[in-house]
PDB file of C-alpha atoms and ligand atoms in Angstrom:
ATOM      1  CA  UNK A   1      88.028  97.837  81.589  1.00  0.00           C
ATOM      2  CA  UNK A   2      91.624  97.763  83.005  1.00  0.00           C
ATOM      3  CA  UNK A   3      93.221 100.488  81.387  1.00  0.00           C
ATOM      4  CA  UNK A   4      90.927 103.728  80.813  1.00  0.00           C
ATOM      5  CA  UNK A   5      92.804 106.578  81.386  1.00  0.00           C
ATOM      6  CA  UNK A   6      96.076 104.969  80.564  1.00  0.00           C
ATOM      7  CA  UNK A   7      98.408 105.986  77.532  1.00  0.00           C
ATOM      8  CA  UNK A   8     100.247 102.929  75.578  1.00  0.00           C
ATOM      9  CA  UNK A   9     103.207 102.733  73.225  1.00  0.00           C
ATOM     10  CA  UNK A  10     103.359  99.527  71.433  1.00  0.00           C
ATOM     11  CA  UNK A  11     106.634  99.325  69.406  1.00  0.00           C
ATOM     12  CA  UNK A  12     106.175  97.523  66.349  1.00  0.00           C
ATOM     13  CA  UNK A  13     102.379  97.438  66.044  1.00  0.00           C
ATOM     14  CA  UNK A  14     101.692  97.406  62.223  1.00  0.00           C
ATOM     15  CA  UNK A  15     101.076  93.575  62.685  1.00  0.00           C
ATOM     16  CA  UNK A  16     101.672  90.113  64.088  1.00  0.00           C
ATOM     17  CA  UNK A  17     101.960  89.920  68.037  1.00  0.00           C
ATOM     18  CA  UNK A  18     102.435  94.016  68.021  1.00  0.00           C
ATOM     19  CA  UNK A  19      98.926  94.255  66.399  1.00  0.00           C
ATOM     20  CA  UNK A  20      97.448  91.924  68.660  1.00  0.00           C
ATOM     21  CA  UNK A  21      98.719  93.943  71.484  1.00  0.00           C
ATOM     22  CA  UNK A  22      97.595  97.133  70.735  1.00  0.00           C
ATOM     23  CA  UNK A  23      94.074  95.906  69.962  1.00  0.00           C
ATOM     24  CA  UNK A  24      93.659  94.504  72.946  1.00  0.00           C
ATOM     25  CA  UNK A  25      95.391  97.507  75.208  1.00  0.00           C
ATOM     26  CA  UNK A  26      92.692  99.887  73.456  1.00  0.00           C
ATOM     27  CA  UNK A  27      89.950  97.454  73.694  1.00  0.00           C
ATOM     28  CA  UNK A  28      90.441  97.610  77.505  1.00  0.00           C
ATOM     29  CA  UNK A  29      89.915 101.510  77.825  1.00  0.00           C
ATOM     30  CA  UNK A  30      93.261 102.444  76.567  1.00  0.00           C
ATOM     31  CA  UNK A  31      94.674 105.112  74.134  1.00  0.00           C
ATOM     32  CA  UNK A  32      97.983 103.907  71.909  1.00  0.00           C
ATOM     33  CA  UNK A  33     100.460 104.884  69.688  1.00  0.00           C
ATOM     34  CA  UNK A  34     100.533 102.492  66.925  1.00  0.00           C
ATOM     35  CA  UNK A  35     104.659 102.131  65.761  1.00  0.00           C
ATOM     36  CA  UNK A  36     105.975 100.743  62.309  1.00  0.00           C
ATOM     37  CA  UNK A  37     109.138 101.613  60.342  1.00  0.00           C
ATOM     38  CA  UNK A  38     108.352  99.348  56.715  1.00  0.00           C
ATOM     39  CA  UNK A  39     104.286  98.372  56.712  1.00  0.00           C
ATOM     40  CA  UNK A  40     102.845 101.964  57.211  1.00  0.00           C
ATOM     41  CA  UNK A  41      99.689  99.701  55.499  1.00  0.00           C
ATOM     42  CA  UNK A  42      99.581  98.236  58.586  1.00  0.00           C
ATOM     43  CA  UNK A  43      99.620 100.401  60.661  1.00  0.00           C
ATOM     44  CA  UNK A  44      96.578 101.766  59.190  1.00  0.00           C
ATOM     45  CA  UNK A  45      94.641  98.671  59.764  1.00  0.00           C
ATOM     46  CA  UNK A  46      96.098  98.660  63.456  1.00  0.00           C
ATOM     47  CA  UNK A  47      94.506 101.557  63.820  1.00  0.00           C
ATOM     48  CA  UNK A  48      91.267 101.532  61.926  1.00  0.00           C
ATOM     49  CA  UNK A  49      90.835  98.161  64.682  1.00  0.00           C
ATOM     50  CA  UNK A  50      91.677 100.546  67.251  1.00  0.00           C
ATOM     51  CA  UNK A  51      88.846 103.423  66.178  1.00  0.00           C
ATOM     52  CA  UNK A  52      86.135 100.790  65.406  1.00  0.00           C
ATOM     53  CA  UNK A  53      86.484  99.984  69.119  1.00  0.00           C
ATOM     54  CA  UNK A  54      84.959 103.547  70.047  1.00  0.00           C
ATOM     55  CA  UNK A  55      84.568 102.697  73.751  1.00  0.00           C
ATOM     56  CA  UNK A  56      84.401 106.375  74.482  1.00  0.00           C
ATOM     57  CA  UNK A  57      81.591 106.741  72.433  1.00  0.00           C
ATOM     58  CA  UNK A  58      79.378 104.900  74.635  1.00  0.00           C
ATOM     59  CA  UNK A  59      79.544 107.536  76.998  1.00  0.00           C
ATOM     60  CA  UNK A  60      76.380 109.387  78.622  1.00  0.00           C
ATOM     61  CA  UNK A  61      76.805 113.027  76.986  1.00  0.00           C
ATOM     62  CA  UNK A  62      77.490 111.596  73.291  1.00  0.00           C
ATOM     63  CA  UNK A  63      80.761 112.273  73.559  1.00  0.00           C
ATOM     64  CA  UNK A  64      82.741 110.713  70.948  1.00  0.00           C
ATOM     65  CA  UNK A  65      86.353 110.704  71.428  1.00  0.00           C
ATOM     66  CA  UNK A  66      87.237 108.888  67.806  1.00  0.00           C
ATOM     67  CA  UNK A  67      91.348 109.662  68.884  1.00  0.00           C
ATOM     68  CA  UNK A  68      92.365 106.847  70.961  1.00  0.00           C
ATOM     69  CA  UNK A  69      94.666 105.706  68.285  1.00  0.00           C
ATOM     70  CA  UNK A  70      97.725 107.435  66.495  1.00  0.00           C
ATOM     71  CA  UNK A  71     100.532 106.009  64.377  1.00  0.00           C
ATOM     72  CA  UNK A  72     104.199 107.248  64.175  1.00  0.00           C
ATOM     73  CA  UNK A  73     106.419 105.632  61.577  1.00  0.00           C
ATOM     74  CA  UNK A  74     110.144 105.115  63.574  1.00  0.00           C
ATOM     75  CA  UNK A  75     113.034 102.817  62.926  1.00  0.00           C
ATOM     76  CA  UNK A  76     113.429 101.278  66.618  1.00  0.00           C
ATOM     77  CA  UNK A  77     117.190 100.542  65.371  1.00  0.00           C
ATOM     78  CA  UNK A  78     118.237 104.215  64.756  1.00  0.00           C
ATOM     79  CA  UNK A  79     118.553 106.054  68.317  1.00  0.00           C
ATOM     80  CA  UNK A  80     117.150 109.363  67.230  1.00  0.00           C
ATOM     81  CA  UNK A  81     114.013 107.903  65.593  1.00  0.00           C
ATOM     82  CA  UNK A  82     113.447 106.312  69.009  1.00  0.00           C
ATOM     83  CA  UNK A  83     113.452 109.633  71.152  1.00  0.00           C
ATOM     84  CA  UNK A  84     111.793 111.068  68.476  1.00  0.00           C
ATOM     85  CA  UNK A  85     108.988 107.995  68.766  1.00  0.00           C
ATOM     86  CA  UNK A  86     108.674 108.600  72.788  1.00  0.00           C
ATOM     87  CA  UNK A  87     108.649 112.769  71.984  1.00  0.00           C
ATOM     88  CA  UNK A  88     105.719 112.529  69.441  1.00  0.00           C
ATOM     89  CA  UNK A  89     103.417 110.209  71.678  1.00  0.00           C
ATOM     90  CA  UNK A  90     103.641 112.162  74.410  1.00  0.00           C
ATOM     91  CA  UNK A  91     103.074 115.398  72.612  1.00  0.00           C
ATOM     92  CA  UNK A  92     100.103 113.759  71.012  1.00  0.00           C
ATOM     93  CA  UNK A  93      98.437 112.041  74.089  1.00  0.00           C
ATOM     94  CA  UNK A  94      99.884 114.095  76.727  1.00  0.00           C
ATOM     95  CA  UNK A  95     101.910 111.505  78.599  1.00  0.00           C
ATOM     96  CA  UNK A  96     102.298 107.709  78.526  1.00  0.00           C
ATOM     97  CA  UNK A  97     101.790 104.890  81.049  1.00  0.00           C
ATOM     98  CA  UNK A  98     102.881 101.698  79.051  1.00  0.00           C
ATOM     99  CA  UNK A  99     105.724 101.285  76.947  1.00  0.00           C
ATOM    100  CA  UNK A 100     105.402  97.905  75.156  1.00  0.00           C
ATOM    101  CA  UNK A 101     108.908  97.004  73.393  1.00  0.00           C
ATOM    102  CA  UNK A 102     107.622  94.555  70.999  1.00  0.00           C
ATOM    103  CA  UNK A 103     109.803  95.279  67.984  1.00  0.00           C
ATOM    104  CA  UNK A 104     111.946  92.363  66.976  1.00  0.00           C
ATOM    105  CA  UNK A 105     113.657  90.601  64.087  1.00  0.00           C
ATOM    106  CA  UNK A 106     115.573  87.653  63.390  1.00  0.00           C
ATOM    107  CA  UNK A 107     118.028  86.528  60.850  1.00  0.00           C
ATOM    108  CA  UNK A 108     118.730  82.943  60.201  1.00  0.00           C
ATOM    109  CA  UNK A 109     122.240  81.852  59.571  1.00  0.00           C
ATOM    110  CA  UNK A 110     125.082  79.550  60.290  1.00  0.00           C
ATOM    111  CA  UNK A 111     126.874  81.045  63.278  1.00  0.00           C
ATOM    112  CA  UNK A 112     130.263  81.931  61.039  1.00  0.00           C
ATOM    113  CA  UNK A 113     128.456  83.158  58.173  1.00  0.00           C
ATOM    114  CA  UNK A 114     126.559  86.010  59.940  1.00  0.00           C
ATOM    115  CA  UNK A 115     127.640  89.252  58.670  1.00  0.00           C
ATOM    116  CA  UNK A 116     128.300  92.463  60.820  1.00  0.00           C
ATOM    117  CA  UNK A 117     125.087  94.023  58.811  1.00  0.00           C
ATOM    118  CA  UNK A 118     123.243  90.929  60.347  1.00  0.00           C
ATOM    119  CA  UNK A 119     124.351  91.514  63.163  1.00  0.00           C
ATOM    120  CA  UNK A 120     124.061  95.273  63.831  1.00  0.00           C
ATOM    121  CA  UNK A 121     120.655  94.625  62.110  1.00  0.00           C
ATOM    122  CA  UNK A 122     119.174  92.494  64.918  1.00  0.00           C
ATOM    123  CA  UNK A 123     121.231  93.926  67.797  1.00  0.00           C
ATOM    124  CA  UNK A 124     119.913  97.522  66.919  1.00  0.00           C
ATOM    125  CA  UNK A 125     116.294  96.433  66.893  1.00  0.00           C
ATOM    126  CA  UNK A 126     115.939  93.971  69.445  1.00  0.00           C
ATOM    127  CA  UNK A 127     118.415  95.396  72.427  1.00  0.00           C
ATOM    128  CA  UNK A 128     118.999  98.680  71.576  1.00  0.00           C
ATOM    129  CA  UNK A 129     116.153 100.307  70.870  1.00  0.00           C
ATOM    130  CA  UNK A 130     114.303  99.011  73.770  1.00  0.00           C
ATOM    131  CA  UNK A 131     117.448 100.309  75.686  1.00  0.00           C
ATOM    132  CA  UNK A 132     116.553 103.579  74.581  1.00  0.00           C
ATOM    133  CA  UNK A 133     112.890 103.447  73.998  1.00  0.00           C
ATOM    134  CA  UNK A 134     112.927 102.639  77.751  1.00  0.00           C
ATOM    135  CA  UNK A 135     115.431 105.050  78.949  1.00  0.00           C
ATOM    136  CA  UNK A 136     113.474 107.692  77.087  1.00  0.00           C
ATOM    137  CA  UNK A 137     109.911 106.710  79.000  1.00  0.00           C
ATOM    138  CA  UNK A 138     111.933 106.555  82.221  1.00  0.00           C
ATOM    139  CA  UNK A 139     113.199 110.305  81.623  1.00  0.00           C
ATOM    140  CA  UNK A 140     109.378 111.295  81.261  1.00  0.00           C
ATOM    141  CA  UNK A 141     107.958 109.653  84.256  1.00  0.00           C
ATOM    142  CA  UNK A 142     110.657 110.892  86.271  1.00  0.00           C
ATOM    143  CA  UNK A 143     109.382 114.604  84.579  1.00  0.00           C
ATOM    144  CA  UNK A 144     106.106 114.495  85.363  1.00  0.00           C
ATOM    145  CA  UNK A 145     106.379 113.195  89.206  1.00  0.00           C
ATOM    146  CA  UNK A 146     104.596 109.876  88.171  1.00  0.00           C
ATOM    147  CA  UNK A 147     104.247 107.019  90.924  1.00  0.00           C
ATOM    148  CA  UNK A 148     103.185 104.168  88.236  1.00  0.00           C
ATOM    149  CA  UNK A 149     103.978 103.015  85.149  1.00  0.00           C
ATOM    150  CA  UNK A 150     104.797  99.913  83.547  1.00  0.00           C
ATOM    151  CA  UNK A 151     106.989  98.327  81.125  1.00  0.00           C
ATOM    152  CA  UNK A 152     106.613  94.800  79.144  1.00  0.00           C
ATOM    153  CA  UNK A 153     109.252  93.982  76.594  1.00  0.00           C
ATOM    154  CA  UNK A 154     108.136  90.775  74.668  1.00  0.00           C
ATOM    155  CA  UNK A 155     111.085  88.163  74.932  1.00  0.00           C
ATOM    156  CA  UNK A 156     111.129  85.124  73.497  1.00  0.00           C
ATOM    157  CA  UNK A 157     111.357  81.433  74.798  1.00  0.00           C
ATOM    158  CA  UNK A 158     114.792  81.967  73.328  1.00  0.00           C
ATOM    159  CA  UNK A 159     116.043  84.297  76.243  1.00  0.00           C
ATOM    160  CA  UNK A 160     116.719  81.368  78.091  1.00  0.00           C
ATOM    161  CA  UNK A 161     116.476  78.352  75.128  1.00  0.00           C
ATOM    162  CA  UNK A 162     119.342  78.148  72.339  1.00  0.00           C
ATOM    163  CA  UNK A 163     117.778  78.374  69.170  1.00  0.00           C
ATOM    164  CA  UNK A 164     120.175  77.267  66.631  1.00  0.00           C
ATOM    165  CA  UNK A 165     121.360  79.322  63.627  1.00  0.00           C
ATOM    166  CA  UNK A 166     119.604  82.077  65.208  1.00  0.00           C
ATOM    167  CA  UNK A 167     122.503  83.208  67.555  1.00  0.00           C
ATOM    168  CA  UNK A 168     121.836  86.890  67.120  1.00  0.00           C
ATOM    169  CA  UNK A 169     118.776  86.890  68.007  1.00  0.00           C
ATOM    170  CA  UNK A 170     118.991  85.224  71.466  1.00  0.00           C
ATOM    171  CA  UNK A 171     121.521  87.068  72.588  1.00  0.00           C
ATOM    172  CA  UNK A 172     119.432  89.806  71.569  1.00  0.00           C
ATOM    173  CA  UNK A 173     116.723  88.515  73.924  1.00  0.00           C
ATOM    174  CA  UNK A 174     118.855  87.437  76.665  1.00  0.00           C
ATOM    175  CA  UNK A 175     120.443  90.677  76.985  1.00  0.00           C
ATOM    176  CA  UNK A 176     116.918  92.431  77.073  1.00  0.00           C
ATOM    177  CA  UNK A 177     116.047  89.359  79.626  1.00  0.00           C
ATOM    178  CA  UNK A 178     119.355  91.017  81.742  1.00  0.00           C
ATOM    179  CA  UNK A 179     118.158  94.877  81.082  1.00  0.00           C
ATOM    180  CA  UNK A 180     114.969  93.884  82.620  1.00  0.00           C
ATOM    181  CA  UNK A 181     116.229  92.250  85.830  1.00  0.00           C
ATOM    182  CA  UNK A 182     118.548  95.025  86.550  1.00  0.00           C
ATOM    183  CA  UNK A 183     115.877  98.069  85.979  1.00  0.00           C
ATOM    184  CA  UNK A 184     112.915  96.131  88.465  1.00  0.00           C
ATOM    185  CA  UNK A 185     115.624  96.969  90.949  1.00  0.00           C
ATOM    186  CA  UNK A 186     116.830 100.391  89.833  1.00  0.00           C
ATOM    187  CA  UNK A 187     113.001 101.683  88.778  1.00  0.00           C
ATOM    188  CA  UNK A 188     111.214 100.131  91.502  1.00  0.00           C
ATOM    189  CA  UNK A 189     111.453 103.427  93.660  1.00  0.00           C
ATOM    190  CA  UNK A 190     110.021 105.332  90.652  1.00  0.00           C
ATOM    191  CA  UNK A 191     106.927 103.116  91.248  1.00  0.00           C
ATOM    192  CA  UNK A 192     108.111 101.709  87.436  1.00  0.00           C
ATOM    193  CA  UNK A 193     107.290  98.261  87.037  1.00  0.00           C
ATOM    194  CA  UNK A 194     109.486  95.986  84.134  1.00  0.00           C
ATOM    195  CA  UNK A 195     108.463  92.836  83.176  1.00  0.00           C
ATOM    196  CA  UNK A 196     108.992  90.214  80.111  1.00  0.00           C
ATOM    197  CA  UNK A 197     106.478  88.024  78.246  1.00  0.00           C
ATOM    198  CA  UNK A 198     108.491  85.491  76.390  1.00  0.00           C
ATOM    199  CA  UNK A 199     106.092  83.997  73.854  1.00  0.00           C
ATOM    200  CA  UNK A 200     106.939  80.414  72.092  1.00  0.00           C
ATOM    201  CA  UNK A 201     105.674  80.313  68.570  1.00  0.00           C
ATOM    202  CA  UNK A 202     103.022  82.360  67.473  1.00  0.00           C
ATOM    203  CA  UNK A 203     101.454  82.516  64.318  1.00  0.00           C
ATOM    204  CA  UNK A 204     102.693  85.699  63.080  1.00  0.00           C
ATOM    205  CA  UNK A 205     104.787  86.706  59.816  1.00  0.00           C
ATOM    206  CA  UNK A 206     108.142  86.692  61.831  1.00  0.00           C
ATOM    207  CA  UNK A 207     107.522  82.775  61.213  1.00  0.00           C
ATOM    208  CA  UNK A 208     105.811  82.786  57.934  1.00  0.00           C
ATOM    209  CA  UNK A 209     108.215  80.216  56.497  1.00  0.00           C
ATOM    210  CA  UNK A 210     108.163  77.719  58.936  1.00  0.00           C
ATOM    211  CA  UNK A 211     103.994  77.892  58.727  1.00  0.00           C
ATOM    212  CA  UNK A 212     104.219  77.178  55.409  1.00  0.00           C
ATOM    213  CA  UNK A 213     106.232  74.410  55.632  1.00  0.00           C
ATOM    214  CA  UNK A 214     104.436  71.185  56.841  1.00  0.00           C
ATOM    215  CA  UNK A 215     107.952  69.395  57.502  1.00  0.00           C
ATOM    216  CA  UNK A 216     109.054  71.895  59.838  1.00  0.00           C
ATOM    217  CA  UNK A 217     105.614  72.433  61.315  1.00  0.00           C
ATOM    218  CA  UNK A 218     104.793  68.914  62.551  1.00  0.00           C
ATOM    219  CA  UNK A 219     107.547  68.249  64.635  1.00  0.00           C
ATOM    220  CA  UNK A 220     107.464  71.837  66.157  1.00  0.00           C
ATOM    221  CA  UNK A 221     103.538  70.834  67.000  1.00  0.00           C
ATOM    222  CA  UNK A 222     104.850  67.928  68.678  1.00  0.00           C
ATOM    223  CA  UNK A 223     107.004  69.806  70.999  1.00  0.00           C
ATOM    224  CA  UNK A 224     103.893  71.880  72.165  1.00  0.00           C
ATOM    225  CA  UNK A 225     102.493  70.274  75.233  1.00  0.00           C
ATOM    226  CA  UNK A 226      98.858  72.611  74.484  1.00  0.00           C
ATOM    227  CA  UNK A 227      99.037  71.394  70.819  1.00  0.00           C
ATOM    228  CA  UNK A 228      98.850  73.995  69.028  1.00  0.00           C
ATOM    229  CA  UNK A 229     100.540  77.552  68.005  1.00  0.00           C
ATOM    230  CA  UNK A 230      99.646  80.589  70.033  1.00  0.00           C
ATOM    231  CA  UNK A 231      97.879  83.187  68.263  1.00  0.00           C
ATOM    232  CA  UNK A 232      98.777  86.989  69.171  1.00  0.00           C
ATOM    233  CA  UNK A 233      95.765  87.747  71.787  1.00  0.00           C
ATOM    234  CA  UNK A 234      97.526  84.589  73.424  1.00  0.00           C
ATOM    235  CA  UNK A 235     100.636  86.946  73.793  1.00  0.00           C
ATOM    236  CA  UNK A 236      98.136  90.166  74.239  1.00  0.00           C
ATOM    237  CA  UNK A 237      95.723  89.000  77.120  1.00  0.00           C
ATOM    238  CA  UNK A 238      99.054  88.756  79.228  1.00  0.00           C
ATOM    239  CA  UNK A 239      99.627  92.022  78.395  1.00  0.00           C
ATOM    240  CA  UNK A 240      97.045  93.582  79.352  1.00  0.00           C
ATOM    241  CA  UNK A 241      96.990  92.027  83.029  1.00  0.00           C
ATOM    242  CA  UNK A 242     100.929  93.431  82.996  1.00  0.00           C
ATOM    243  CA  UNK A 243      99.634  96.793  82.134  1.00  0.00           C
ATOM    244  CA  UNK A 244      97.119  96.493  84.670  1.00  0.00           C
ATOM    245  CA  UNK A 245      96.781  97.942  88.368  1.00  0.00           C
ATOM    246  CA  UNK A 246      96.305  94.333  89.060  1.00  0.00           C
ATOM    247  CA  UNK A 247      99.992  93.153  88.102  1.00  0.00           C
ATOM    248  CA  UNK A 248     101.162  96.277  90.417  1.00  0.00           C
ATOM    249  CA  UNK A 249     103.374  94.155  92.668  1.00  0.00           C
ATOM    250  CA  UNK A 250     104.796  92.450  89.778  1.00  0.00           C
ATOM    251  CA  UNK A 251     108.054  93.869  88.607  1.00  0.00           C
ATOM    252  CA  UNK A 252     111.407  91.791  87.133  1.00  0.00           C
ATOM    253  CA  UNK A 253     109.547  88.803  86.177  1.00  0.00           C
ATOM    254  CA  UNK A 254     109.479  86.993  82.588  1.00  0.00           C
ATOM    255  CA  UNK A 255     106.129  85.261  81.899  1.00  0.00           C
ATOM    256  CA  UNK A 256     106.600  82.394  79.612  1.00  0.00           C
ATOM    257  CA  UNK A 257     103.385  82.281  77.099  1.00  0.00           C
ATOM    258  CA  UNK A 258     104.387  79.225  74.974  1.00  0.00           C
ATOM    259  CA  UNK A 259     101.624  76.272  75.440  1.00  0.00           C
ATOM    260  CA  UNK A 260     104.684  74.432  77.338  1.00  0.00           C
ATOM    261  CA  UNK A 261     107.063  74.343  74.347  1.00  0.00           C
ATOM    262  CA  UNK A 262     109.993  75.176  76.593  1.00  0.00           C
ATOM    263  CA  UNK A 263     109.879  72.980  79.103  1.00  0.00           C
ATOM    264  CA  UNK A 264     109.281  70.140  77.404  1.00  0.00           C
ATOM    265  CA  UNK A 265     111.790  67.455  76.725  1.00  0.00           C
ATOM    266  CA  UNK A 266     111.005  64.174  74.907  1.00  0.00           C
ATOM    267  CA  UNK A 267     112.663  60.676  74.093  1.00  0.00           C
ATOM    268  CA  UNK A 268     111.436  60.297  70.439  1.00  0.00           C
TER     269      UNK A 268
HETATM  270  C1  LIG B 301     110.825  82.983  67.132  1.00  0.00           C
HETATM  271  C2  LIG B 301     110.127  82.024  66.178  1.00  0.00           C
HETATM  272  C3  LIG B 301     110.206  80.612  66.731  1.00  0.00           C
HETATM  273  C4  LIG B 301     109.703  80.567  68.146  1.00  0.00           C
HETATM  274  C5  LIG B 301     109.796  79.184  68.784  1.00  0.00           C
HETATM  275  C6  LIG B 301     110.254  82.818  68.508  1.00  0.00           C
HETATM  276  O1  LIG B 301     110.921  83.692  69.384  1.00  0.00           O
HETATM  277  O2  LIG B 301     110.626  84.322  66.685  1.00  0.00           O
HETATM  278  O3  LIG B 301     110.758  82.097  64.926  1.00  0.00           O
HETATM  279  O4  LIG B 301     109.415  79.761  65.924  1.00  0.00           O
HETATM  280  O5  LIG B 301     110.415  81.486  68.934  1.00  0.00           O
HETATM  281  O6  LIG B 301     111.067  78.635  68.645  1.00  0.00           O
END
């Protein structure tokens, strides 16, 4: 397993890609906080995955250590919820290794009819909480004397592809696309690595309407090279190797995870 011994925080866990992600962290060895500010339901579920796992209890002495999950409800767009987030993990698990900012909304609209609430709304979330979430982590590995730790905020394809009607929300991700640059180069002599996954579409409830609606589906099928929509272990498995010891000389990269949507370019 890649990650025994390692701590996660997965922002935005209570389902879709966040889920996926802190599934898979704990089904490679590692313990994580579980995040949600409205679906405390599931969060519950996140975790219940996360205990049936019970790697630990495999071990020799019959050991059992059932707490490898923990869930801490926080609003990632209100500052104070977010240091209070990063406080409460590590007073529960003793440190943390991984800070996954997966949190995200969107908001569709015609550019001059978003509202300041709108706005605010997806700025808070999206950029700054995983301002702060990250500052906060930083702080603590700079505490405890730390030479690795790692940092994967999932992007979008829309930090570098306009998304129309959605204008909020990519420069939401292209300023968290610009965060991440700049800190590979400040936190690289902290031994802190920063990196984006910038997934395409995923079947998750962000994009429950345009699932359910075959005449927005089909064409957006088309534009996928791998021909078909990436489910959230897609997103997860990618993850996981960031998290890793193996990704240890990877820092200020964004890895695109989108079955080729975003390169792709047709003459219909
Ligand atoms: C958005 C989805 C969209 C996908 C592909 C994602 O970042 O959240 O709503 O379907 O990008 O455009």
């Amino acid at each position: 397993m890649k990650l025994n011994e390692k701590v996660a925080l997965v922002t935005g866990s209570s389902g879709g890609i966040g889920q996926g992600i802190a599934i898979r962290l704990a089904q490679e060895g590692a313990k994580v906080v579980v995040n949600y500010r409205s679906n405390p339901e599931g969060a519950e579920q996140t975790l219940k995955a996360i205990n049936e796992i019970g790697g630990n209890c495999l071990m020799a002495d019959g050991f059992c250590d059932r707490d490898r999950g923990y869930s801490i409800g926080a609003d990632l767009g209100m500052v104070d919820d977010v240091r209070r987030l990063v406080a409460e993990s590590i007073e529960h698990f003793g440190t943390i290794d991984i800070l996954v900012n997966n949190a995200g909304i969107e908001k569709h609209s015609d550019f001059w009819d978003i509202t300041e609430q709108d706005f605010d709304a997806v700025m808070n979330i999206n950029f700054k909480g995983v301002f702060f979430a990250t500052q906060f982590f930083v702080k603590h590995q700079i505490d405890t004397g730390k030479n690795r730790a790692s940092i994967i905020n999932i992007s979008s394809v829309h930090e570098e592809l306009p998304f129309p009607h959605f204008t909020t929300y990519c420069a939401s991700k292209g300023a968290v696309k610009m965060m991440m640059r700049n800190l590979a180069v400040e936190l690289g002599r902290l031994g802190i690595t920063i990196n984006n996954v910038a997934p395409g579409a995923i079947e998750t409830p962000i994009n429950q309407q345009l699932l359910n609606n075959p005449a927005q589906l089909q064409p957006l099928l088309k534009n996928i090279p791998l021909g078909r929509l990436g489910k959230p272990d897609d997103i997860a498995a990618v993850v996981a190797f960031l998290a890793s010891d193996d990704a240890r000389y990877i820092t200020g990269s964004t890895v695109v995870v989108d079955g080729g949507l975003l390169w792709n370019y047709q003459e219909q």
